[in-house]
PDB file of N, CA and C in Angstrom:
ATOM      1  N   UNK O   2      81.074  87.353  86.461  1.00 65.00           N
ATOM      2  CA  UNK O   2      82.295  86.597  86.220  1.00 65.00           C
ATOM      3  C   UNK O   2      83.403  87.080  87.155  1.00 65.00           C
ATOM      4  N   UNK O   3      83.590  87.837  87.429  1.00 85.00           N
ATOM      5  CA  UNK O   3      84.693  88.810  88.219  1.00 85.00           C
ATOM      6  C   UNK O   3      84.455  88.421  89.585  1.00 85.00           C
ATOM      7  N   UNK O   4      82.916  88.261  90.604  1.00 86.00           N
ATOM      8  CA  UNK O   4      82.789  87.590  91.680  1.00 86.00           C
ATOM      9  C   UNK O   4      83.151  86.412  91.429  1.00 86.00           C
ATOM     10  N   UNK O   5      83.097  85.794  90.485  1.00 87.00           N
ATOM     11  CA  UNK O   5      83.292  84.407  90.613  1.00 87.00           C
ATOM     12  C   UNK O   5      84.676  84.026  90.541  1.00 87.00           C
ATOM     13  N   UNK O   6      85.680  85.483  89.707  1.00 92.00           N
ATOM     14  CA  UNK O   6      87.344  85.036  90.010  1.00 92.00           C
ATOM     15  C   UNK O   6      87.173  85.381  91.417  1.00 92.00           C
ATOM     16  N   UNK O   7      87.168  86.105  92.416  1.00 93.00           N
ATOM     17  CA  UNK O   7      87.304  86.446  93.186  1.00 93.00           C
ATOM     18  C   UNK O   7      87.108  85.703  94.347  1.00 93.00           C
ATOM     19  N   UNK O   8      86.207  84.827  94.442  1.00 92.00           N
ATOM     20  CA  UNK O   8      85.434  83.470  94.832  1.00 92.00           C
ATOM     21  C   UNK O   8      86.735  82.834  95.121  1.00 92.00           C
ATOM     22  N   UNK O   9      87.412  82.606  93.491  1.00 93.00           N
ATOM     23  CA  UNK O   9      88.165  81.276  93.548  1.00 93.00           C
ATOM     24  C   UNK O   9      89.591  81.864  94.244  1.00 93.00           C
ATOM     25  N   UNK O  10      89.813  82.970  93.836  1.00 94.00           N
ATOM     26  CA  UNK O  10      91.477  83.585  94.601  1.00 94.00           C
ATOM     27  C   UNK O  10      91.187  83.285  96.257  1.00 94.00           C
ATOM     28  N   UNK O  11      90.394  83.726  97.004  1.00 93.00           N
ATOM     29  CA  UNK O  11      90.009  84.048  98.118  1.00 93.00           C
ATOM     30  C   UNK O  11      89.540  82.563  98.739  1.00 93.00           C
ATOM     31  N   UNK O  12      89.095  81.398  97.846  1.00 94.00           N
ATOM     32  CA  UNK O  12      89.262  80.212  98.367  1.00 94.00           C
ATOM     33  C   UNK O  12      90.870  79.668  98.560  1.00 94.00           C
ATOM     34  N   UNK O  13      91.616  79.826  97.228  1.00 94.00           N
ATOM     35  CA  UNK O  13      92.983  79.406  97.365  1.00 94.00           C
ATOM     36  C   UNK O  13      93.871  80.073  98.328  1.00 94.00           C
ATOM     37  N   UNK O  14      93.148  81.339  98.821  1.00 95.00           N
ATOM     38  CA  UNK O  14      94.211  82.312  99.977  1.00 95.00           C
ATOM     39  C   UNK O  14      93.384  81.824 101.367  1.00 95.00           C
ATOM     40  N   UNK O  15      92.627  81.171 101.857  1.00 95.00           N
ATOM     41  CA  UNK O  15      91.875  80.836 102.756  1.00 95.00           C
ATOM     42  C   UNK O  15      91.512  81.886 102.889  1.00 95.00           C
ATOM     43  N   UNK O  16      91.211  82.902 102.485  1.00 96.00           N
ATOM     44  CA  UNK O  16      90.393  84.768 102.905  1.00 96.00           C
ATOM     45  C   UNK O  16      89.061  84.111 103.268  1.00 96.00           C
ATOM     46  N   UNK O  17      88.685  83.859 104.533  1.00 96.00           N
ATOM     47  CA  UNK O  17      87.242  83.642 105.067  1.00 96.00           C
ATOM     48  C   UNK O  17      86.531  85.232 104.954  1.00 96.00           C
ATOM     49  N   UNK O  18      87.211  86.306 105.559  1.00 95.00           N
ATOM     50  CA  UNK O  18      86.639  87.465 105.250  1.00 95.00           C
ATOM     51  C   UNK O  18      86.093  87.731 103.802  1.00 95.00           C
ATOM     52  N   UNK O  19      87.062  87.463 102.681  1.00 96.00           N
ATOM     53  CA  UNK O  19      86.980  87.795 101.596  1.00 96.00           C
ATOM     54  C   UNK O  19      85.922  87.358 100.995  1.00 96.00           C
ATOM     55  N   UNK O  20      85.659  85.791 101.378  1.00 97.00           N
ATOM     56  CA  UNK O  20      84.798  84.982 100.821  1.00 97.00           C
ATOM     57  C   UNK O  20      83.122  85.541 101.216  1.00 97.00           C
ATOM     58  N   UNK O  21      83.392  86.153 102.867  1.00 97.00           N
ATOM     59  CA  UNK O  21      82.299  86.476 102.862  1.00 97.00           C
ATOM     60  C   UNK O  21      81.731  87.863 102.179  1.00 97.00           C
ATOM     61  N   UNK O  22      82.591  88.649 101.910  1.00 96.00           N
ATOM     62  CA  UNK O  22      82.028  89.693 101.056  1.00 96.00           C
ATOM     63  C   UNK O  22      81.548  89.287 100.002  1.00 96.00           C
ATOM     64  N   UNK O  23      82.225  88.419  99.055  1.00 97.00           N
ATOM     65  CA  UNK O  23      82.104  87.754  97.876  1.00 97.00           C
ATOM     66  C   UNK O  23      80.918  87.466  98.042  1.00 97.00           C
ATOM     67  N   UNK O  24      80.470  86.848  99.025  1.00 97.00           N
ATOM     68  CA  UNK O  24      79.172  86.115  98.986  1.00 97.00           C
ATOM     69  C   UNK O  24      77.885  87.362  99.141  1.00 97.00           C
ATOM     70  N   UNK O  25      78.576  87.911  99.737  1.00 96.00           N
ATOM     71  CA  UNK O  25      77.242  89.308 100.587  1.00 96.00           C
ATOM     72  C   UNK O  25      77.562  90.045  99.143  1.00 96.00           C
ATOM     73  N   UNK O  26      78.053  89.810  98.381  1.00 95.00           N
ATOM     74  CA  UNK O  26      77.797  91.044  97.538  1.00 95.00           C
ATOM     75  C   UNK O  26      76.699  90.308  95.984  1.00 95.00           C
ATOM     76  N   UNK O  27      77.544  89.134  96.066  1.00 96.00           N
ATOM     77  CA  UNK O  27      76.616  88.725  95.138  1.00 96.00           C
ATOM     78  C   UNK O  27      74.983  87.830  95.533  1.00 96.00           C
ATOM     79  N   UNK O  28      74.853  88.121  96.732  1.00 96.00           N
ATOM     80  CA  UNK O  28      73.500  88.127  97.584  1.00 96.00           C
ATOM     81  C   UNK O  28      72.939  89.280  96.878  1.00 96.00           C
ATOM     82  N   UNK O  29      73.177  90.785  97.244  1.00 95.00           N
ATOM     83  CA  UNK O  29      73.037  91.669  96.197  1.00 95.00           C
ATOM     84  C   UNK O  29      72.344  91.929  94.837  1.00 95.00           C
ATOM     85  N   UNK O  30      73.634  90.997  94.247  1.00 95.00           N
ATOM     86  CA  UNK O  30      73.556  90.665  92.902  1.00 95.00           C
ATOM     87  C   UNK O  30      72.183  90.130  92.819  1.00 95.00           C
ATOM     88  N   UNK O  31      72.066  89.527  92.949  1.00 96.00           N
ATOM     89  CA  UNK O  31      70.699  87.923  93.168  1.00 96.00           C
ATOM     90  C   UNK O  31      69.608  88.833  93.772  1.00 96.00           C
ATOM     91  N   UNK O  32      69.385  89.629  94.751  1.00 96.00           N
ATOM     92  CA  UNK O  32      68.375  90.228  95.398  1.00 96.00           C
ATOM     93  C   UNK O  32      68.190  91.411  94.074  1.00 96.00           C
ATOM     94  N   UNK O  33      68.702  91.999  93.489  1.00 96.00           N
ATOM     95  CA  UNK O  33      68.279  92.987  92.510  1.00 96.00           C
ATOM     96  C   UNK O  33      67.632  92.515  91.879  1.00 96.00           C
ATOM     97  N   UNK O  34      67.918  91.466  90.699  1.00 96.00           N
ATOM     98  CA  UNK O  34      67.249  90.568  90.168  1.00 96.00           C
ATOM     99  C   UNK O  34      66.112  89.364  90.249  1.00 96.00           C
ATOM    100  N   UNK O  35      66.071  90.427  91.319  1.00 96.00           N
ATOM    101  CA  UNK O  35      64.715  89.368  92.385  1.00 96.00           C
ATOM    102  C   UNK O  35      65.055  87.782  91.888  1.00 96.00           C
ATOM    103  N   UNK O  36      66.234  87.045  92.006  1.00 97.00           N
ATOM    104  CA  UNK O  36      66.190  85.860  92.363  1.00 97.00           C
ATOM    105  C   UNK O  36      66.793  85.348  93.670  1.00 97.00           C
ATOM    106  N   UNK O  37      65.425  85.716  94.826  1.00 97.00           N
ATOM    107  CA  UNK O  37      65.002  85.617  96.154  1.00 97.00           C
ATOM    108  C   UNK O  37      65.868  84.510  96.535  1.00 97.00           C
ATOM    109  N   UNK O  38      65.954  83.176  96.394  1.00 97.00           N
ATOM    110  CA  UNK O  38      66.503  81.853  96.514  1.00 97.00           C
ATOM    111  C   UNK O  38      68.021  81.829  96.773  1.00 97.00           C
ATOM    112  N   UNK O  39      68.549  82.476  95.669  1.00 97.00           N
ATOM    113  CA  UNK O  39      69.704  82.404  95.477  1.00 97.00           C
ATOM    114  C   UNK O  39      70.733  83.648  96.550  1.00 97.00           C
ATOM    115  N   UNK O  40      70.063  84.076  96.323  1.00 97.00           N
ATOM    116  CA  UNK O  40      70.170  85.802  97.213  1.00 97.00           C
ATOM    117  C   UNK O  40      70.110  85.002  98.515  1.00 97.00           C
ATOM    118  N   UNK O  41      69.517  84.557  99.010  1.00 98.00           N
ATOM    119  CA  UNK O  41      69.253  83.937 100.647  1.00 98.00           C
ATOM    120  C   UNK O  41      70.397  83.081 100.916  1.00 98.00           C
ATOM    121  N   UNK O  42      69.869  82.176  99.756  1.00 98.00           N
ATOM    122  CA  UNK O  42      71.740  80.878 100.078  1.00 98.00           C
ATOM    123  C   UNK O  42      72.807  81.941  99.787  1.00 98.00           C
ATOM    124  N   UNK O  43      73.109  82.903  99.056  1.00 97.00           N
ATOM    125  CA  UNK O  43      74.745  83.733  99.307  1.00 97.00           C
ATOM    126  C   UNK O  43      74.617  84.233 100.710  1.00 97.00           C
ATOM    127  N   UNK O  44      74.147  85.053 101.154  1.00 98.00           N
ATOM    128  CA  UNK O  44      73.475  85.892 102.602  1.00 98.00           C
ATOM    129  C   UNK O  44      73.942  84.805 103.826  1.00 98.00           C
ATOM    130  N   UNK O  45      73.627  83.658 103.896  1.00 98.00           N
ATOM    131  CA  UNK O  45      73.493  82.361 104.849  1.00 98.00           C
ATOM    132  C   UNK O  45      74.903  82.180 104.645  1.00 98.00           C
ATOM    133  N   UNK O  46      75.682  82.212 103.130  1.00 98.00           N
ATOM    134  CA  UNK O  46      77.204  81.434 102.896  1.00 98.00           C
ATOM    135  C   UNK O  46      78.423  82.666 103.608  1.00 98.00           C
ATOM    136  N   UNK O  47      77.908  84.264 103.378  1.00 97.00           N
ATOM    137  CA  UNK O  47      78.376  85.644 103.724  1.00 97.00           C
ATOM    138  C   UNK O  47      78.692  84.956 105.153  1.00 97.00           C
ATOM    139  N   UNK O  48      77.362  85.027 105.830  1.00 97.00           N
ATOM    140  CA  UNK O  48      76.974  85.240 107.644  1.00 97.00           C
ATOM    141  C   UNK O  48      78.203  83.837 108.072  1.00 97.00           C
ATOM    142  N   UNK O  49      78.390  82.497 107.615  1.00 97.00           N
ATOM    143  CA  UNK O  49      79.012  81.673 107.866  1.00 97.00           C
ATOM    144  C   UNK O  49      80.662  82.158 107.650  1.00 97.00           C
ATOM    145  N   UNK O  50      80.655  82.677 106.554  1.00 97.00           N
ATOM    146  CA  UNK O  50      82.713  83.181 106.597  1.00 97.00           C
ATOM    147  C   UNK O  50      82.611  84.544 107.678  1.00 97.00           C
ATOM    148  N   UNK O  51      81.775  85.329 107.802  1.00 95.00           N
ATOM    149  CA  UNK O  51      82.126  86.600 108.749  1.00 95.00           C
ATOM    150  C   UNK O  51      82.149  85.887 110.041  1.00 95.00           C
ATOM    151  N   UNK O  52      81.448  84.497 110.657  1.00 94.00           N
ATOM    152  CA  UNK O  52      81.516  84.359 111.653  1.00 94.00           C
ATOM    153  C   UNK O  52      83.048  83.229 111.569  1.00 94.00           C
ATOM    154  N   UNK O  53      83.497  82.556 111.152  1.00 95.00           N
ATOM    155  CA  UNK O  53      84.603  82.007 110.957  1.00 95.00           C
ATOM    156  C   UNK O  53      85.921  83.564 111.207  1.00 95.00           C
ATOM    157  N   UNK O  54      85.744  84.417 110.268  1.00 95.00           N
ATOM    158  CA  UNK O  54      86.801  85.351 110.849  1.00 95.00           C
ATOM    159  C   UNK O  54      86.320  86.716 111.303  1.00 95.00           C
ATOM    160  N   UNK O  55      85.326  86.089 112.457  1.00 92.00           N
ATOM    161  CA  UNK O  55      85.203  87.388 113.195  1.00 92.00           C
ATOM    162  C   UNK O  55      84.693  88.832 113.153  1.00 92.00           C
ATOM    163  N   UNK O  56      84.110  89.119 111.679  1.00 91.00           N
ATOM    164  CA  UNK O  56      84.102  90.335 111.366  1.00 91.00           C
ATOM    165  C   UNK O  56      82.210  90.382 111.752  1.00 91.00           C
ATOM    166  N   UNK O  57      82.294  91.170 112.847  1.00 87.00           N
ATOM    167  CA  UNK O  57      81.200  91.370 113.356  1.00 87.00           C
ATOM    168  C   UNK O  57      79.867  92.756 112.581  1.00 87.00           C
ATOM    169  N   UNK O  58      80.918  93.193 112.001  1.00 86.00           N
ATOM    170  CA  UNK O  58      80.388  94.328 111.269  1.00 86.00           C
ATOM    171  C   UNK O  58      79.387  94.293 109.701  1.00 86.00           C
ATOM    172  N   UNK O  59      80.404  93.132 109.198  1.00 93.00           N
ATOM    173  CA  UNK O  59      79.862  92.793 107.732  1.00 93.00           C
ATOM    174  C   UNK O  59      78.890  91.437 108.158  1.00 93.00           C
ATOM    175  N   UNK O  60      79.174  90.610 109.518  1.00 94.00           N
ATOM    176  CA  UNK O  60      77.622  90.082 109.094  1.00 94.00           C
ATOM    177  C   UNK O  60      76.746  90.505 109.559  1.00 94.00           C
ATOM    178  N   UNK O  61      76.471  91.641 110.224  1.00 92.00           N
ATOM    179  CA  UNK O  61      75.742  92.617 110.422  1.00 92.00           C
ATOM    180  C   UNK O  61      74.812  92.911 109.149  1.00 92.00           C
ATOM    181  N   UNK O  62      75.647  93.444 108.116  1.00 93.00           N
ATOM    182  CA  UNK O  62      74.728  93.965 107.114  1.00 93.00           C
ATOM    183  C   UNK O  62      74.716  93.134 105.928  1.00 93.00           C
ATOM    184  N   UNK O  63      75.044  91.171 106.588  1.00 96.00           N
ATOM    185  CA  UNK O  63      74.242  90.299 105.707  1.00 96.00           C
ATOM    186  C   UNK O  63      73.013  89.977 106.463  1.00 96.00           C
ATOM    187  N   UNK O  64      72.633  89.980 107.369  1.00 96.00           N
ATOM    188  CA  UNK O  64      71.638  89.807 108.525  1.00 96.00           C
ATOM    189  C   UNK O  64      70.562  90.895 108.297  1.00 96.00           C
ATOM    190  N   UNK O  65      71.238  91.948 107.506  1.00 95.00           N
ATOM    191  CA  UNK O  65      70.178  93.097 107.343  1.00 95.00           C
ATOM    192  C   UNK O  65      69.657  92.761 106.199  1.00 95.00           C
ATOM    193  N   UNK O  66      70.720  92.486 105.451  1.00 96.00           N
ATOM    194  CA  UNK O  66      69.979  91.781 103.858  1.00 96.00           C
ATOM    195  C   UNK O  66      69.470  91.030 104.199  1.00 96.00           C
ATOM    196  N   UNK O  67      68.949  89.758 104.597  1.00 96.00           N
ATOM    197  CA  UNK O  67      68.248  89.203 104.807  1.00 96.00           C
ATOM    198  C   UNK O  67      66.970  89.511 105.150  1.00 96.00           C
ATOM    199  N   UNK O  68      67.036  90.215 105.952  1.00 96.00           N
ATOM    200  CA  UNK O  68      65.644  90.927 106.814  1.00 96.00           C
ATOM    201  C   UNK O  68      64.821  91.699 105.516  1.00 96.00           C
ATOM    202  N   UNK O  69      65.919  92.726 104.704  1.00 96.00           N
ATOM    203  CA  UNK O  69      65.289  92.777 103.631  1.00 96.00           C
ATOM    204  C   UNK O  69      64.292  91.891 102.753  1.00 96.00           C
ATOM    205  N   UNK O  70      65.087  91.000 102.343  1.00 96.00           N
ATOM    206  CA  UNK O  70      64.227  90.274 101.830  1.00 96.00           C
ATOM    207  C   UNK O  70      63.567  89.005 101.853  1.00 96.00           C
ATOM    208  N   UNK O  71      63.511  88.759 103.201  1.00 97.00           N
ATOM    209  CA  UNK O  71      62.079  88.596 104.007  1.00 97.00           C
ATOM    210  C   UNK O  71      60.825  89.118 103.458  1.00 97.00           C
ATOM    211  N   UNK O  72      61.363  90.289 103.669  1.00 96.00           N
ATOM    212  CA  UNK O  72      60.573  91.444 104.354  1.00 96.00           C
ATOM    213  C   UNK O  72      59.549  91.680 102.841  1.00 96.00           C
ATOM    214  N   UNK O  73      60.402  91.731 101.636  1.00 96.00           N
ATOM    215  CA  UNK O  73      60.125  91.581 100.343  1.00 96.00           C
ATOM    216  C   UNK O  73      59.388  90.304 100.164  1.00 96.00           C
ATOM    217  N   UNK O  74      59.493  88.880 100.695  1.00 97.00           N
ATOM    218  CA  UNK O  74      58.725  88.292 100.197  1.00 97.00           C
ATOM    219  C   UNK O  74      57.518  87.563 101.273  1.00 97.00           C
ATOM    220  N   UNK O  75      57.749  88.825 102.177  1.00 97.00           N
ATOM    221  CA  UNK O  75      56.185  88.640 103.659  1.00 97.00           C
ATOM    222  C   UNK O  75      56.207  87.769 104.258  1.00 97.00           C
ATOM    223  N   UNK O  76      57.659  86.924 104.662  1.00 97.00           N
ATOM    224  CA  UNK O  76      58.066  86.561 105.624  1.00 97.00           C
ATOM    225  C   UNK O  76      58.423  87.217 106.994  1.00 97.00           C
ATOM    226  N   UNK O  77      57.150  87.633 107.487  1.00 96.00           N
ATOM    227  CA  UNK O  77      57.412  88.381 108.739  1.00 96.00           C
ATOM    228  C   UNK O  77      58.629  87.991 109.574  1.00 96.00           C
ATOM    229  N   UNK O  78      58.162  86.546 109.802  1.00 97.00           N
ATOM    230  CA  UNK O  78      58.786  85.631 111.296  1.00 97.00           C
ATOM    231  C   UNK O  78      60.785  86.454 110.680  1.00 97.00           C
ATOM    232  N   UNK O  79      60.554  85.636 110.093  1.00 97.00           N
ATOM    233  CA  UNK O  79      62.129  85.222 109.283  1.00 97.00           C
ATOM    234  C   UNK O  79      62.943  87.007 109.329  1.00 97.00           C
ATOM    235  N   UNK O  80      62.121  87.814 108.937  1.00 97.00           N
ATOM    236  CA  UNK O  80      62.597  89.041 108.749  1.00 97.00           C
ATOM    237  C   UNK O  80      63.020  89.491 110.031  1.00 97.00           C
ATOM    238  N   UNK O  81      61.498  89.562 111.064  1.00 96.00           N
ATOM    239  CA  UNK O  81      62.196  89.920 112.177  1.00 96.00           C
ATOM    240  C   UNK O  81      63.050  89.201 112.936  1.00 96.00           C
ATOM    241  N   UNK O  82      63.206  88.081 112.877  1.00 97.00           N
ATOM    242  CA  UNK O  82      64.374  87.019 113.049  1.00 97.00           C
ATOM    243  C   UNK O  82      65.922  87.790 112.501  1.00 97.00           C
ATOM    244  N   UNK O  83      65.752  88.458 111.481  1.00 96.00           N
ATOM    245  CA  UNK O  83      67.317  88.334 111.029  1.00 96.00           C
ATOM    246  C   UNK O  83      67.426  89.870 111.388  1.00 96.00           C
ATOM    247  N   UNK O  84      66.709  90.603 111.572  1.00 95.00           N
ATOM    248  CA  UNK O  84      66.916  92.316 112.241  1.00 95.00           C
ATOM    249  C   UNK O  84      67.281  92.127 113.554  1.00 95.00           C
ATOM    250  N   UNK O  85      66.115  91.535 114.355  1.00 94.00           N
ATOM    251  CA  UNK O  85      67.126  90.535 115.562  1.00 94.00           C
ATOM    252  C   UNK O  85      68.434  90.389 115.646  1.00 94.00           C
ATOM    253  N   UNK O  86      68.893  89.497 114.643  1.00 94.00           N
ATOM    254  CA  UNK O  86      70.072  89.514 114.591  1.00 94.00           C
ATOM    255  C   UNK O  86      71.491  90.034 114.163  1.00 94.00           C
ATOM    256  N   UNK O  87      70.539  91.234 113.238  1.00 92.00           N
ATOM    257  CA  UNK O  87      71.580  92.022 113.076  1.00 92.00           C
ATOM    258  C   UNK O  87      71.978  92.998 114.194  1.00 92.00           C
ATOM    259  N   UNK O  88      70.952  93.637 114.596  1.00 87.00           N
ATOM    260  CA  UNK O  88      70.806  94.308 116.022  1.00 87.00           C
ATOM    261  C   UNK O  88      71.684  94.114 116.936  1.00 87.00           C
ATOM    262  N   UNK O  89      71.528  92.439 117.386  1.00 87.00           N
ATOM    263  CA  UNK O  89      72.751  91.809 118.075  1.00 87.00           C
ATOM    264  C   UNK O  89      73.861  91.858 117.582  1.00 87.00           C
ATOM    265  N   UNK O  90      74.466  91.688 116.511  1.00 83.00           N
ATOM    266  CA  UNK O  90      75.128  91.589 116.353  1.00 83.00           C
ATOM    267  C   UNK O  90      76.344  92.949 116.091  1.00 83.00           C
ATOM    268  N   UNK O  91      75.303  94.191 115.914  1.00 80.00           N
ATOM    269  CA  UNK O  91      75.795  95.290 115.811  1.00 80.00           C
ATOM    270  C   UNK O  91      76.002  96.090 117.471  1.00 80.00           C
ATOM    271  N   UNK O  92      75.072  95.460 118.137  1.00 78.00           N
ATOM    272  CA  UNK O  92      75.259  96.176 119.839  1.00 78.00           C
ATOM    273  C   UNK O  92      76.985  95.194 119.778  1.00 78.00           C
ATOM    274  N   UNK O  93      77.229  94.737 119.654  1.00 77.00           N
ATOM    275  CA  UNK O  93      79.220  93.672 119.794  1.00 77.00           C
ATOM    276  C   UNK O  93      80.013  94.404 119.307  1.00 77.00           C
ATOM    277  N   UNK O  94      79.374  95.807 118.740  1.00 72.00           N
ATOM    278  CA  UNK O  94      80.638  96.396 118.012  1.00 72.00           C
ATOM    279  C   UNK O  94      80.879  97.280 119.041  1.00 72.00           C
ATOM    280  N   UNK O  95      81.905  98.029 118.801  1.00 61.00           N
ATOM    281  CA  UNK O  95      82.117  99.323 119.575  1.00 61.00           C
ATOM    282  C   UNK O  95      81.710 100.374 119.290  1.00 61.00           C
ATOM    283  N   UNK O  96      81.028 100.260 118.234  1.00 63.00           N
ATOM    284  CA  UNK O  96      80.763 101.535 117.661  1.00 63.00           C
ATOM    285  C   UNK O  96      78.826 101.472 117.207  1.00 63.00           C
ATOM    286  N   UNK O  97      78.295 100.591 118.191  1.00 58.00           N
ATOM    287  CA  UNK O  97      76.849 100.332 117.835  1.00 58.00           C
ATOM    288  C   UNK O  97      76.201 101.468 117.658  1.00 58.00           C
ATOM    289  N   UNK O  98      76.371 102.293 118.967  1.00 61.00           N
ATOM    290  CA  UNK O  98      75.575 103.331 119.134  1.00 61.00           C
ATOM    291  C   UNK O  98      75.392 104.152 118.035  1.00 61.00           C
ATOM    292  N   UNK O  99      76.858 104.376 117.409  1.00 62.00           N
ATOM    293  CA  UNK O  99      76.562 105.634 116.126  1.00 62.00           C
ATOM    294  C   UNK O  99      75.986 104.584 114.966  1.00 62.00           C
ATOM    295  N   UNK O 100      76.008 103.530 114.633  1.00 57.00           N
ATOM    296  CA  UNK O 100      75.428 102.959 113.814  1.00 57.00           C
ATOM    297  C   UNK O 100      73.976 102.495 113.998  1.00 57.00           C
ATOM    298  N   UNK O 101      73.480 102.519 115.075  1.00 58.00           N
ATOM    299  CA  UNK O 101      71.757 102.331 115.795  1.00 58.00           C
ATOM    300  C   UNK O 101      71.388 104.118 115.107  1.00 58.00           C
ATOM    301  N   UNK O 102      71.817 104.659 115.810  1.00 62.00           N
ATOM    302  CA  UNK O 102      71.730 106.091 115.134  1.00 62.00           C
ATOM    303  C   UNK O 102      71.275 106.359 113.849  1.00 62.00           C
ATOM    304  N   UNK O 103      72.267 105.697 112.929  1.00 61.00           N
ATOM    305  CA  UNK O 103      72.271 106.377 111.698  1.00 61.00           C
ATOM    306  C   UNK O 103      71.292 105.623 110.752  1.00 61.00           C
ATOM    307  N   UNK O 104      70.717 104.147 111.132  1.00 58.00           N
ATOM    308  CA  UNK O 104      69.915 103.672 110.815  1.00 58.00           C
ATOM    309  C   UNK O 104      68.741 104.106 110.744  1.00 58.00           C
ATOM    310  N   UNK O 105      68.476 105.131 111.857  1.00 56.00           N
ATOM    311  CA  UNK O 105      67.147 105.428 111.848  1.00 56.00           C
ATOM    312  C   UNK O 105      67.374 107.237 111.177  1.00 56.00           C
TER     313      UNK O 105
END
């Protein structure tokens, strides 16, 4: 309930950032509860507001969620598709290197 006020403040403030956390977190939400479906459409709604305002960092680690759970339901293609793209999307930062790093 609390993502979902948060949803609605962050629509009425145009917060594209906000919205996309909102979304990447309750991707989360949905991926714990293994409901795979729902978890994917938040992840896809996250990656769309981080690229609207720019934040190269957080769709980074909706791109990783994703790959996760792919990866969880043996979607090879798709998984390595979205590590791909997190990858890319994390070499755009300035700070890739220490984060390639700490991944491994």
């Amino acid at each position: 309930i609390k993502i979902t006020k948060s949803i609605l403040i962050n629509k009425s403030q145009n917060d594209q950032n906000g919205l996309g956390r909102d979304y990447n977190t309750l991707g989360i939400t949905y991926y714990n509860n293994e409901q795979f479906d729902k978890a994917i459409e938040c992840y896809y709604k996250a990656i769309k507001y981080f690229e609207i305002s720019k934040n190269e960092i957080d769709k980074t680690a909706a791109y990783s969620n994703l790959g996760m759970i792919y990866g969880v339901l043996k979607d090879t293609s798709n998984a390595v598709n979205s590590f791909k793209k997190a990858f890319n999307e994390t070499r755009k930062t300035t700070n890739y290197k220490r984060q390639i790093i700490a991944a491994y």
